[in-house]
mmCIF file of C-alpha atoms in Angstrom:
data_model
loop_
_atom_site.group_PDB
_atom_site.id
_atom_site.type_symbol
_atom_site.label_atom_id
_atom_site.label_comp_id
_atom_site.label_asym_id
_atom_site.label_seq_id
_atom_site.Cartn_x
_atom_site.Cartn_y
_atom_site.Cartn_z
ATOM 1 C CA UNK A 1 17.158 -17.388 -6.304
ATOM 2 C CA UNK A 2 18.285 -18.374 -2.990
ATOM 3 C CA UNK A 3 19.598 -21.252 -3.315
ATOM 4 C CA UNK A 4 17.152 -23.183 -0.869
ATOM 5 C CA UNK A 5 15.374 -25.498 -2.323
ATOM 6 C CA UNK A 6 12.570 -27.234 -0.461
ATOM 7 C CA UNK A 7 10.164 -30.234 -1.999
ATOM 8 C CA UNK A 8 7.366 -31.203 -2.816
ATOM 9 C CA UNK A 9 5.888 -27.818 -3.702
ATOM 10 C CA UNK A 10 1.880 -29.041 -3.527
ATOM 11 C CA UNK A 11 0.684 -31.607 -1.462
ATOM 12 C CA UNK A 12 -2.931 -32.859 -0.206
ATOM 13 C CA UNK A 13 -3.631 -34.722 3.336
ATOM 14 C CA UNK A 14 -6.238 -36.063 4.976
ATOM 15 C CA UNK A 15 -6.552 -35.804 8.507
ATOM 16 C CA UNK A 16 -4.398 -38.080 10.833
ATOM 17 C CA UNK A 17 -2.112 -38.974 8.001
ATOM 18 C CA UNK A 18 1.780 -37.814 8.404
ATOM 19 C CA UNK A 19 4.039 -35.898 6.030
ATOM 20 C CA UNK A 20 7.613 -35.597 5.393
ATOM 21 C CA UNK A 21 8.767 -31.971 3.895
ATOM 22 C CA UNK A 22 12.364 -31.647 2.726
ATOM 23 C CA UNK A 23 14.567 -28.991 2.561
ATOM 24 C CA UNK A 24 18.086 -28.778 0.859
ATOM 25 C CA UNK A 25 20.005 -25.442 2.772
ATOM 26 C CA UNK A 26 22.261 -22.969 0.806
ATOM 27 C CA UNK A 27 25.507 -24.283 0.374
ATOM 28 C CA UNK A 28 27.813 -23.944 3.195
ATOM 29 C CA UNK A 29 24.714 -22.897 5.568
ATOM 30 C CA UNK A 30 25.117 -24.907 8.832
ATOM 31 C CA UNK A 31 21.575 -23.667 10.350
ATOM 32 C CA UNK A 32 17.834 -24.561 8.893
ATOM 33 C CA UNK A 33 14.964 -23.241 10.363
ATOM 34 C CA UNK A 34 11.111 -24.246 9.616
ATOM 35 C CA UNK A 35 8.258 -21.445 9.796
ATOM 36 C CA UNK A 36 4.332 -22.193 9.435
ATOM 37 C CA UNK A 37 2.691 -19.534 7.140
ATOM 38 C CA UNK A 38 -1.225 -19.496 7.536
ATOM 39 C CA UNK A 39 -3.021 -18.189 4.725
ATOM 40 C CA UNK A 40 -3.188 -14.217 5.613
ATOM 41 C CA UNK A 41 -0.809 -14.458 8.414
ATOM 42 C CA UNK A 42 2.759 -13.772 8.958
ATOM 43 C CA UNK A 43 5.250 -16.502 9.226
ATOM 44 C CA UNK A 44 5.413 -18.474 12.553
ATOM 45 C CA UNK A 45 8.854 -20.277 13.845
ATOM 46 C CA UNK A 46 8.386 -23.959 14.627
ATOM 47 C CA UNK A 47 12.086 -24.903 14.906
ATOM 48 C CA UNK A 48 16.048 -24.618 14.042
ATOM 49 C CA UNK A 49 18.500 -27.234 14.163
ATOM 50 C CA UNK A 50 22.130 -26.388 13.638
ATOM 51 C CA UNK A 51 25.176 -29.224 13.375
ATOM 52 C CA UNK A 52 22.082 -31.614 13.264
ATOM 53 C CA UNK A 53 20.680 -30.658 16.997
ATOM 54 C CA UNK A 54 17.473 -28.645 17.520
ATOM 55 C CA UNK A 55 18.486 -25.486 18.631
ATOM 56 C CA UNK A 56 14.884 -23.783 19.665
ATOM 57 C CA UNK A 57 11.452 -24.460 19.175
ATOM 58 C CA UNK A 58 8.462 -22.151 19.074
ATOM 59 C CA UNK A 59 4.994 -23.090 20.401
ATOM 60 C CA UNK A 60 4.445 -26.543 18.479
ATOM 61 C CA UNK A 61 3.169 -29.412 19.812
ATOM 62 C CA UNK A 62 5.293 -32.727 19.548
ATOM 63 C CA UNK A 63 4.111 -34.271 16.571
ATOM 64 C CA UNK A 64 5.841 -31.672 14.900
ATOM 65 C CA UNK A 65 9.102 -32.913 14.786
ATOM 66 C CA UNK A 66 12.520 -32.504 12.488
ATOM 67 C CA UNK A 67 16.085 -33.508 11.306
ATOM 68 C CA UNK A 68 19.136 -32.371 10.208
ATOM 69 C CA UNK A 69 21.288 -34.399 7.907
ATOM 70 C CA UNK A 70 25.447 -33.792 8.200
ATOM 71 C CA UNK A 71 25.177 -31.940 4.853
ATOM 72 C CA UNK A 72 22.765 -29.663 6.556
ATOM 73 C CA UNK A 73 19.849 -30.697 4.606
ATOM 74 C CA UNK A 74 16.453 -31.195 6.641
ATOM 75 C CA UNK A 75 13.445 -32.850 7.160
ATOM 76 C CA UNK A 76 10.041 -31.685 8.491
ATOM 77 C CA UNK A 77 7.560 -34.248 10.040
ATOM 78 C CA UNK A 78 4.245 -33.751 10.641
ATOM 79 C CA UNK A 79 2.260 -36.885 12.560
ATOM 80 C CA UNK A 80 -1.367 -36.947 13.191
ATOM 81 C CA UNK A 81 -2.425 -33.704 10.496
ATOM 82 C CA UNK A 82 -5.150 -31.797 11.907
ATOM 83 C CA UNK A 83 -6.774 -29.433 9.060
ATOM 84 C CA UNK A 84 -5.344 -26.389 11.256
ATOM 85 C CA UNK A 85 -2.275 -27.595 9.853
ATOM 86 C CA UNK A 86 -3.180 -26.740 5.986
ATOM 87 C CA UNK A 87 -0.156 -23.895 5.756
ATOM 88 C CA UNK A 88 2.729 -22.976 3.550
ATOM 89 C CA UNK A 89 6.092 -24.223 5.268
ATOM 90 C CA UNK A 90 8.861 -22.248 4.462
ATOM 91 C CA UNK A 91 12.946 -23.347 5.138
ATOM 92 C CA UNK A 92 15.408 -21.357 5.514
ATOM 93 C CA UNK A 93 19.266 -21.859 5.602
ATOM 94 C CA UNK A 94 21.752 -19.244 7.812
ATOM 95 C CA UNK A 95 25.170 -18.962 8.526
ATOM 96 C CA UNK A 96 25.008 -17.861 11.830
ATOM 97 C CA UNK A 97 28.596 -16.904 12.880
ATOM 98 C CA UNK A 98 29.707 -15.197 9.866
ATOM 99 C CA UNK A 99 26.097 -13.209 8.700
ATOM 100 C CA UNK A 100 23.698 -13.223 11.775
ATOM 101 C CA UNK A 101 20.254 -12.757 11.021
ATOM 102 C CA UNK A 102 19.922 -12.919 7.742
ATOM 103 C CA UNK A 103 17.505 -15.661 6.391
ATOM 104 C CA UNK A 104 17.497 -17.769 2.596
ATOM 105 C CA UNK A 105 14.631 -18.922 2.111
ATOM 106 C CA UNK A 106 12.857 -21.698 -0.403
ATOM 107 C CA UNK A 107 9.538 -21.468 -2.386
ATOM 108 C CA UNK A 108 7.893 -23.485 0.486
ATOM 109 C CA UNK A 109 5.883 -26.447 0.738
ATOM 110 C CA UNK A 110 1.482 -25.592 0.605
ATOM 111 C CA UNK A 111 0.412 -28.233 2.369
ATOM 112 C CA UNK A 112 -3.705 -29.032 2.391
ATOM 113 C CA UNK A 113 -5.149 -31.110 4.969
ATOM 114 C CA UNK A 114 -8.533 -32.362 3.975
ATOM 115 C CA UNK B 1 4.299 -15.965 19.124
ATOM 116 C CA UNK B 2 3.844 -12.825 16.628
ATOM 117 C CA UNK B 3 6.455 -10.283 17.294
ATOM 118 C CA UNK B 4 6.083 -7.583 14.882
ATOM 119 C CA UNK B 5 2.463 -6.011 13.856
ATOM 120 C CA UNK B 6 2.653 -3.799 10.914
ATOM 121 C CA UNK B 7 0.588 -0.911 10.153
ATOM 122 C CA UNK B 8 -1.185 -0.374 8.094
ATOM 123 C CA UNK B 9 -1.978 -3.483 6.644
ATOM 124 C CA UNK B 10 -2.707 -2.661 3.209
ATOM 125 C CA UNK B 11 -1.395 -0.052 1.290
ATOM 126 C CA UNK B 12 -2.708 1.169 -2.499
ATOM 127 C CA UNK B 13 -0.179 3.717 -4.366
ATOM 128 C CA UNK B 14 0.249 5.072 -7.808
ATOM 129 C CA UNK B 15 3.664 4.410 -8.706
ATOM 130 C CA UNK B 16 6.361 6.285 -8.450
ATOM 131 C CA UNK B 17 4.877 7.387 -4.893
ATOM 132 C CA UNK B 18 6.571 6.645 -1.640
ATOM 133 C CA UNK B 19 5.033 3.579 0.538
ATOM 134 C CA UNK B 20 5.374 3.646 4.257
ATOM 135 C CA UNK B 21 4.808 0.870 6.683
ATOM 136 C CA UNK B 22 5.354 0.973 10.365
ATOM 137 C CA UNK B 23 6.218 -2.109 12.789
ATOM 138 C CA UNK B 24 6.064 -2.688 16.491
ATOM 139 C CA UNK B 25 6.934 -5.144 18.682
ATOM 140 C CA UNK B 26 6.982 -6.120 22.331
ATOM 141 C CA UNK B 27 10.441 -7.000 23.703
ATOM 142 C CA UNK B 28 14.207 -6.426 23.141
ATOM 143 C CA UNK B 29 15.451 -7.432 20.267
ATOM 144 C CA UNK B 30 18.866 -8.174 18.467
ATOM 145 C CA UNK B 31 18.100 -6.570 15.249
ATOM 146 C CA UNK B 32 14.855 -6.314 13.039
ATOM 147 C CA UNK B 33 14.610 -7.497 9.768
ATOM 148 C CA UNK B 34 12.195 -6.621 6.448
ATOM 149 C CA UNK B 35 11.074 -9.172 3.929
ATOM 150 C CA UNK B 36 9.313 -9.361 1.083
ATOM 151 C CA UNK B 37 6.733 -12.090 -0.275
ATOM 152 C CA UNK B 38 5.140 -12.241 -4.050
ATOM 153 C CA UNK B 39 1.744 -13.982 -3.549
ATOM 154 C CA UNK B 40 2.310 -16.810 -1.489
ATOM 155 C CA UNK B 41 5.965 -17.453 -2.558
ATOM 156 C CA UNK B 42 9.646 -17.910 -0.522
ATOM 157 C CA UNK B 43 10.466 -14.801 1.580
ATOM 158 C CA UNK B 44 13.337 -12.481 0.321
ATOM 159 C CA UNK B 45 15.215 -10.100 2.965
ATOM 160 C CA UNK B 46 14.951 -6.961 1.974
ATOM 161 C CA UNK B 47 17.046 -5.871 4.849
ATOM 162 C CA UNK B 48 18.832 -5.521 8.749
ATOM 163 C CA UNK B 49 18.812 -3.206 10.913
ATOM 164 C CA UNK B 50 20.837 -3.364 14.230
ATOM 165 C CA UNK B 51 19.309 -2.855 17.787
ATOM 166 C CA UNK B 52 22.385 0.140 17.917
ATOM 167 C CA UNK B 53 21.557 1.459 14.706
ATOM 168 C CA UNK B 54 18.870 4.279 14.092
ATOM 169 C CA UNK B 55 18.665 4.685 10.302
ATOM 170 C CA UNK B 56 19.616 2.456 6.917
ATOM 171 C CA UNK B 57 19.620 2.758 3.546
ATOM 172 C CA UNK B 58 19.559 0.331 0.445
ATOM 173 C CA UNK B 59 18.904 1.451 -2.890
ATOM 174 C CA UNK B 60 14.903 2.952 -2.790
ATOM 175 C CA UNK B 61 14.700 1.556 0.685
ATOM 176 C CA UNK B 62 14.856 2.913 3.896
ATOM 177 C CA UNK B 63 14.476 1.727 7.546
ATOM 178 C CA UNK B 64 14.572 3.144 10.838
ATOM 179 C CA UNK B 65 14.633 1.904 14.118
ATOM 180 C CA UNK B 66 13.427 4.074 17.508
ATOM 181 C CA UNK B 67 14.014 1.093 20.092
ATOM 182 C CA UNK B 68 13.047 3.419 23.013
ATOM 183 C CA UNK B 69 9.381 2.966 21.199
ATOM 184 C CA UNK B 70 10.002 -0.217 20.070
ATOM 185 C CA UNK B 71 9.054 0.563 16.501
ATOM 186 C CA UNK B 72 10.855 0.935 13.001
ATOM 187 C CA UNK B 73 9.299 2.036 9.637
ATOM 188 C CA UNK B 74 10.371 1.028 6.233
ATOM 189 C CA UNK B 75 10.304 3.775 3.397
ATOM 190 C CA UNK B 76 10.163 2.692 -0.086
ATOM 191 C CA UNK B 77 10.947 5.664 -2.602
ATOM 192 C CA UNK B 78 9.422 5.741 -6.037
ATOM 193 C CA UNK B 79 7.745 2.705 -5.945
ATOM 194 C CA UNK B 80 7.506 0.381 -9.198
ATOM 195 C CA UNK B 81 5.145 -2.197 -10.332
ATOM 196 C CA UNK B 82 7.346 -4.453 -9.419
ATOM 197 C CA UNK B 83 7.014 -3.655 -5.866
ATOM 198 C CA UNK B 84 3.635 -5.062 -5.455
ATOM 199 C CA UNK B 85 4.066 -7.478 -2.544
ATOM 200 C CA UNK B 86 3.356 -8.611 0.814
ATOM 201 C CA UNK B 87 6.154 -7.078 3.409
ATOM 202 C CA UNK B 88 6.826 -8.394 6.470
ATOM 203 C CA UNK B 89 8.900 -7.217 9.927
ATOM 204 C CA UNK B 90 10.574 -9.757 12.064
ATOM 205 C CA UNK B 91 12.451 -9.258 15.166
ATOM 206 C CA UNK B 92 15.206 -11.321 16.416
ATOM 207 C CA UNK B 93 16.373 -12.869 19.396
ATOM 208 C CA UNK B 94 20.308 -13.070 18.386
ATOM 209 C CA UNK B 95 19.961 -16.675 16.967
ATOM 210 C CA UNK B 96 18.342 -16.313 13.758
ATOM 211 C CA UNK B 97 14.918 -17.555 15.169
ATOM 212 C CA UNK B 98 12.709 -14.596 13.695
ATOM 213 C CA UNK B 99 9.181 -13.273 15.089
ATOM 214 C CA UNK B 100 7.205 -12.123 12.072
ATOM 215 C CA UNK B 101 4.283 -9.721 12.130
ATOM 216 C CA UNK B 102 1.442 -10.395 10.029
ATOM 217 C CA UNK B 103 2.249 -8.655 7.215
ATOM 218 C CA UNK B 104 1.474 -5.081 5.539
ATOM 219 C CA UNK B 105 0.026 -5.834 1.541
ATOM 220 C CA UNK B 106 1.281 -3.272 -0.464
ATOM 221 C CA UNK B 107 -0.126 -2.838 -4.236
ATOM 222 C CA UNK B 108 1.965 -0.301 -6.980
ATOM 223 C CA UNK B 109 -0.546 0.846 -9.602
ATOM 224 C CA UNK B 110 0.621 1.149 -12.970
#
């Protein structure tokens, strides 16, 4: 039990609909970061926002976008779903000055895009 | 982009036998991290290793670290059921923004 807790756990899409993935952080953790996990694959980092500013993006396009709320929760947002997009998302919380590097992360998010 | 590749990618053991997995990746790094996944579930760290540090140890697991080859291993001693589990190694930049590899399946046989 982490302590990250991340909802809804199932979801189903069609393409060029938008969803909205939530994320509550481990208590006290001032940084949330999203990762894409394709079935089989390890995984990937879309972004991290810490004190409610993205801080780093990997290679997503726009319409992946996100949000940080002053109690550190977050928000994912996907617009226009392709069926590519059909992944687990995974949040994690960190507390980057005190522990560096380690990640807490939820259950995830399987989204299907039909 | 993917950091870390694993090798090999899936591993079959009898328990109580040792599981190996090795990890490379491609540029410098702050310190490299193992995790752990149960079928499709959160990630748990397993553990950190340092870019300074050549060797660690926690409980039945350990990791090493050669950076001149850009490689680390993680051991896992007497492996359980329990074990059986997807791990993965991810490299980091110094900001918590982790580069995962795709992932080395490992399944403990009863």
């Amino acid at each position: 039990e982490t302590g990250v807790t991340q909802s809804p756990t199932h979801l189903i899409k069609t393409r060029g609909q938008q969803v909205t993935l939530r994320c509550s952080s481990q208590s006290g953790h001032n940084t949330v970061s999203w990762y894409q996990q394709a079935l089989g694959q390890g995984p990937q980092f879309i972004f991290q926002y810490y004190r409610e500013e993205e801080n780093g993006r990997g290679n997503f396009p726009p319409r992946f976008s996100g949000l940080q709320f002053p109690n550190y929760s977050s928000e994912l947002n996907v617009n226009a779903l392709e069926l590519d997009d059909s992944a687990l998302y995974l949040c994690a919380s960190s507390l980057v000055k005190a522990n560096p590097g380690e990640l807490f992360f939820g259950e995830g998010s399987r989204l299907t895009v039909l | 982009s993917q950091q870390g590749e694993e090798d090999p990618q899936a591993l079959s053991i009898q328990e109580g036998e040792n599981a190996t997995m090795n990890c490379s990746y491609k540029t410098s790094i702050n310190n490299l991290q193992w995790y752990r996944q149960n079928s499709g579930r959160g990630l748990v760290h397993l553990i950190l290793i340092r870019s300074n540090e050549r060797e660690k140890h926690s409980g039945r697991l350990r990791v090493t670290l050669d950076t001149s080859k850009k490689s680390s291993s993680l051991l896992i001693t007497a492996s359980r059921a329990a074990d059986t589990a997807s791990y993965f190694c991810a490299t980091d930049d110094g900001n918590n923004r982790l580069a995962f590899g795709k992932g080395n399946q490992v399944v403990v046989i009863p």
